[in-house]
Short mmCIF file of C-alpha atoms in Angstrom, two decimals:
data_model
loop_
_atom_site.label_atom_id
_atom_site.label_comp_id
_atom_site.label_asym_id
_atom_site.label_seq_id
_atom_site.Cartn_x
_atom_site.Cartn_y
_atom_site.Cartn_z
CA UNK A 12 -11.18 0.04 -19.05
CA UNK A 13 -9.81 -0.79 -15.62
CA UNK A 14 -6.09 -1.09 -15.04
CA UNK A 15 -3.75 -1.00 -12.09
CA UNK A 16 -0.38 0.65 -11.72
CA UNK A 17 2.22 0.13 -9.03
CA UNK A 18 5.54 1.68 -8.17
CA UNK A 19 8.77 -0.29 -7.94
CA UNK A 20 12.40 0.36 -8.77
CA UNK A 21 14.28 -2.94 -8.52
CA UNK A 22 13.92 -5.85 -10.97
CA UNK A 23 12.73 -8.22 -8.21
CA UNK A 24 10.11 -5.78 -6.92
CA UNK A 25 8.94 -4.98 -10.45
CA UNK A 26 8.45 -8.70 -11.13
CA UNK A 27 6.71 -9.14 -7.77
CA UNK A 28 4.16 -6.41 -8.53
CA UNK A 29 3.51 -7.87 -11.98
CA UNK A 30 3.12 -11.36 -10.50
CA UNK A 31 0.48 -9.87 -8.17
CA UNK A 32 -1.58 -8.47 -11.03
CA UNK A 33 -0.47 -4.94 -11.76
CA UNK A 34 -0.74 -3.84 -15.39
CA UNK A 35 1.86 -1.05 -15.32
CA UNK A 36 4.90 -0.38 -13.14
CA UNK A 37 6.41 3.07 -12.72
CA UNK A 38 9.66 3.83 -10.92
CA UNK A 39 9.06 5.69 -7.64
CA UNK A 40 12.64 7.03 -7.80
CA UNK A 41 11.78 8.99 -10.95
CA UNK A 42 9.11 11.55 -11.87
CA UNK A 43 5.80 9.73 -11.36
CA UNK A 44 3.74 12.32 -13.24
CA UNK A 45 5.85 12.04 -16.40
CA UNK A 46 5.80 8.25 -16.27
CA UNK A 47 2.03 7.99 -15.80
CA UNK A 48 1.41 10.53 -18.57
CA UNK A 49 3.75 8.53 -20.84
CA UNK A 50 1.43 5.56 -20.25
CA UNK A 51 -1.40 7.66 -21.69
CA UNK A 52 -3.12 8.76 -18.48
CA UNK A 53 -3.64 12.37 -17.48
CA UNK A 54 -5.21 11.35 -14.15
CA UNK A 55 -5.78 8.24 -12.10
CA UNK A 56 -9.03 7.47 -10.26
CA UNK A 57 -7.54 6.16 -7.02
CA UNK A 58 -4.19 6.16 -5.28
CA UNK A 59 -3.27 3.84 -2.42
CA UNK A 60 -0.11 5.20 -0.80
CA UNK A 61 1.87 2.57 1.12
CA UNK A 62 5.37 3.96 1.62
CA UNK A 63 6.22 7.69 1.40
CA UNK A 64 3.37 10.17 1.78
CA UNK A 65 5.67 13.16 2.24
CA UNK A 66 7.90 12.30 -0.71
CA UNK A 67 5.12 11.83 -3.25
CA UNK A 68 2.32 14.11 -1.99
CA UNK A 69 2.61 16.75 -4.72
CA UNK A 70 2.81 14.14 -7.47
CA UNK A 71 -0.23 12.32 -6.11
CA UNK A 72 -2.21 15.55 -5.97
CA UNK A 73 -1.29 16.28 -9.57
CA UNK A 74 -2.17 12.78 -10.75
CA UNK A 75 -5.46 12.26 -8.92
CA UNK A 76 -8.50 12.93 -11.08
CA UNK A 77 -11.16 15.44 -10.10
CA UNK A 78 -13.34 13.74 -7.45
CA UNK A 79 -10.73 10.97 -7.14
CA UNK A 80 -9.57 9.44 -3.87
CA UNK A 81 -6.13 9.15 -2.24
CA UNK A 82 -5.80 6.74 0.69
CA UNK A 83 -2.69 6.45 2.85
CA UNK A 84 -1.56 3.93 5.44
CA UNK A 85 1.59 5.89 6.33
CA UNK A 86 1.93 8.94 8.51
CA UNK A 87 3.25 12.23 7.27
CA UNK A 88 6.32 13.69 8.99
CA UNK A 89 5.73 17.23 7.79
CA UNK A 90 2.53 19.11 7.00
CA UNK A 91 0.72 18.06 3.82
CA UNK A 92 -1.05 20.72 1.79
CA UNK A 93 -4.66 19.58 1.43
CA UNK A 94 -5.40 22.72 -0.59
CA UNK A 95 -3.80 20.97 -3.55
CA UNK A 96 -6.95 18.82 -3.68
CA UNK A 97 -9.50 21.63 -3.28
CA UNK A 98 -10.19 22.53 -6.93
CA UNK A 99 -10.35 18.87 -7.89
CA UNK A 100 -12.75 18.14 -5.02
CA UNK A 101 -10.57 15.08 -4.51
CA UNK A 102 -10.74 13.06 -1.32
CA UNK A 103 -7.95 12.11 1.05
CA UNK A 104 -8.29 9.62 3.87
CA UNK A 105 -6.23 7.55 6.21
CA UNK A 106 -6.62 3.81 6.58
CA UNK A 107 -5.68 2.01 9.78
CA UNK A 108 -6.76 -1.60 10.07
CA UNK A 109 -7.24 -1.39 13.84
CA UNK A 110 -9.55 1.65 13.93
CA UNK A 111 -12.73 -0.34 14.51
CA UNK A 112 -11.35 -2.47 17.35
CA UNK A 113 -9.30 0.35 18.87
CA UNK A 114 -12.31 2.66 19.10
CA UNK A 115 -14.92 -0.10 19.50
CA UNK A 116 -16.99 1.31 16.63
CA UNK A 117 -20.60 0.25 16.17
CA UNK A 118 -19.73 -1.56 12.95
CA UNK A 119 -16.74 -3.38 14.46
CA UNK A 120 -18.13 -6.78 13.41
CA UNK A 121 -17.65 -5.76 9.78
CA UNK A 122 -13.88 -6.19 10.30
CA UNK A 123 -14.57 -9.87 11.05
CA UNK A 124 -16.58 -10.11 7.83
CA UNK A 125 -13.80 -8.42 5.83
CA UNK A 126 -11.13 -10.76 7.20
CA UNK A 127 -13.31 -13.80 6.45
CA UNK A 128 -13.81 -12.56 2.88
CA UNK A 129 -10.06 -12.05 2.45
CA UNK A 130 -9.37 -15.56 3.80
CA UNK A 131 -11.90 -16.99 1.35
CA UNK A 132 -10.33 -15.07 -1.56
CA UNK A 133 -6.86 -16.31 -0.57
CA UNK A 134 -8.13 -19.88 -0.31
CA UNK A 135 -9.77 -19.82 -3.75
CA UNK A 136 -6.83 -18.06 -5.44
CA UNK A 137 -8.52 -14.73 -6.18
CA UNK A 138 -5.93 -13.00 -3.97
CA UNK A 139 -2.25 -13.83 -3.67
CA UNK A 140 -0.51 -13.86 -0.33
CA UNK A 141 2.04 -11.05 0.06
CA UNK A 142 4.29 -12.98 2.46
CA UNK A 143 7.77 -13.44 0.99
CA UNK A 144 9.71 -14.33 4.14
CA UNK A 145 8.82 -16.19 7.33
CA UNK A 146 10.81 -16.55 10.53
CA UNK A 147 10.21 -18.89 13.43
CA UNK A 148 10.00 -19.07 16.35
CA UNK A 149 8.57 -15.80 17.59
CA UNK A 150 11.39 -14.51 19.80
CA UNK A 151 13.53 -11.40 20.26
CA UNK A 152 16.20 -12.57 17.79
CA UNK A 153 13.72 -13.14 14.97
CA UNK A 154 11.83 -9.94 15.74
CA UNK A 155 15.12 -8.05 15.36
CA UNK A 156 15.82 -9.86 12.07
CA UNK A 157 12.35 -9.01 10.75
CA UNK A 158 12.68 -5.40 11.83
CA UNK A 159 16.06 -5.13 10.09
CA UNK A 160 14.57 -6.50 6.87
CA UNK A 161 11.70 -4.02 6.90
CA UNK A 162 13.86 -1.05 7.89
CA UNK A 163 16.33 -1.80 5.06
CA UNK A 164 13.84 -0.27 2.63
CA UNK A 165 14.45 -3.17 0.24
CA UNK A 166 11.89 -5.66 1.49
CA UNK A 167 9.58 -7.00 -1.18
CA UNK A 168 6.30 -8.33 0.20
CA UNK A 169 5.77 -9.05 3.88
CA UNK A 170 7.79 -10.83 6.54
CA UNK A 171 5.92 -12.94 9.10
CA UNK A 172 7.28 -14.05 12.48
CA UNK A 173 5.28 -16.87 14.03
CA UNK A 174 5.10 -19.76 16.49
CA UNK A 175 6.08 -18.93 20.06
CA UNK A 176 9.15 -20.56 21.52
CA UNK A 177 8.39 -23.40 23.94
#
């Protein structure tokens, strides 16, 4: 059985995650381990961390199954204890979408293939767009507005600023 879980704490963000296909929602402001166990899971196979690596590191290490995989897109601000994963032989890795182009890796063209596949999946409805707010034109005022939305910590989905001013 394959299922997905997401974390959210506000009614609008809970609904948003459910609308995007998650099966279970747990509140990231409460004990994640207790909530996941209450759902009937001792461990989870994979964790994609998108917001607070430092704040949830110990919980993630407790929840990840032996030989599972934690991936993070956020940076840590204090040391993380990788030893918590040792006995489980669990994996931890960073994901940065610009690695291939930044370092000009040999497989850089695969990023093109991935983006084309994502575009195709969006076009045929297999993936849902995460944009919830758009601002135009692309100028300093709208960049500040977008930054303020993201920094508020209450943004659901993604904000896009587009179309250069003439």
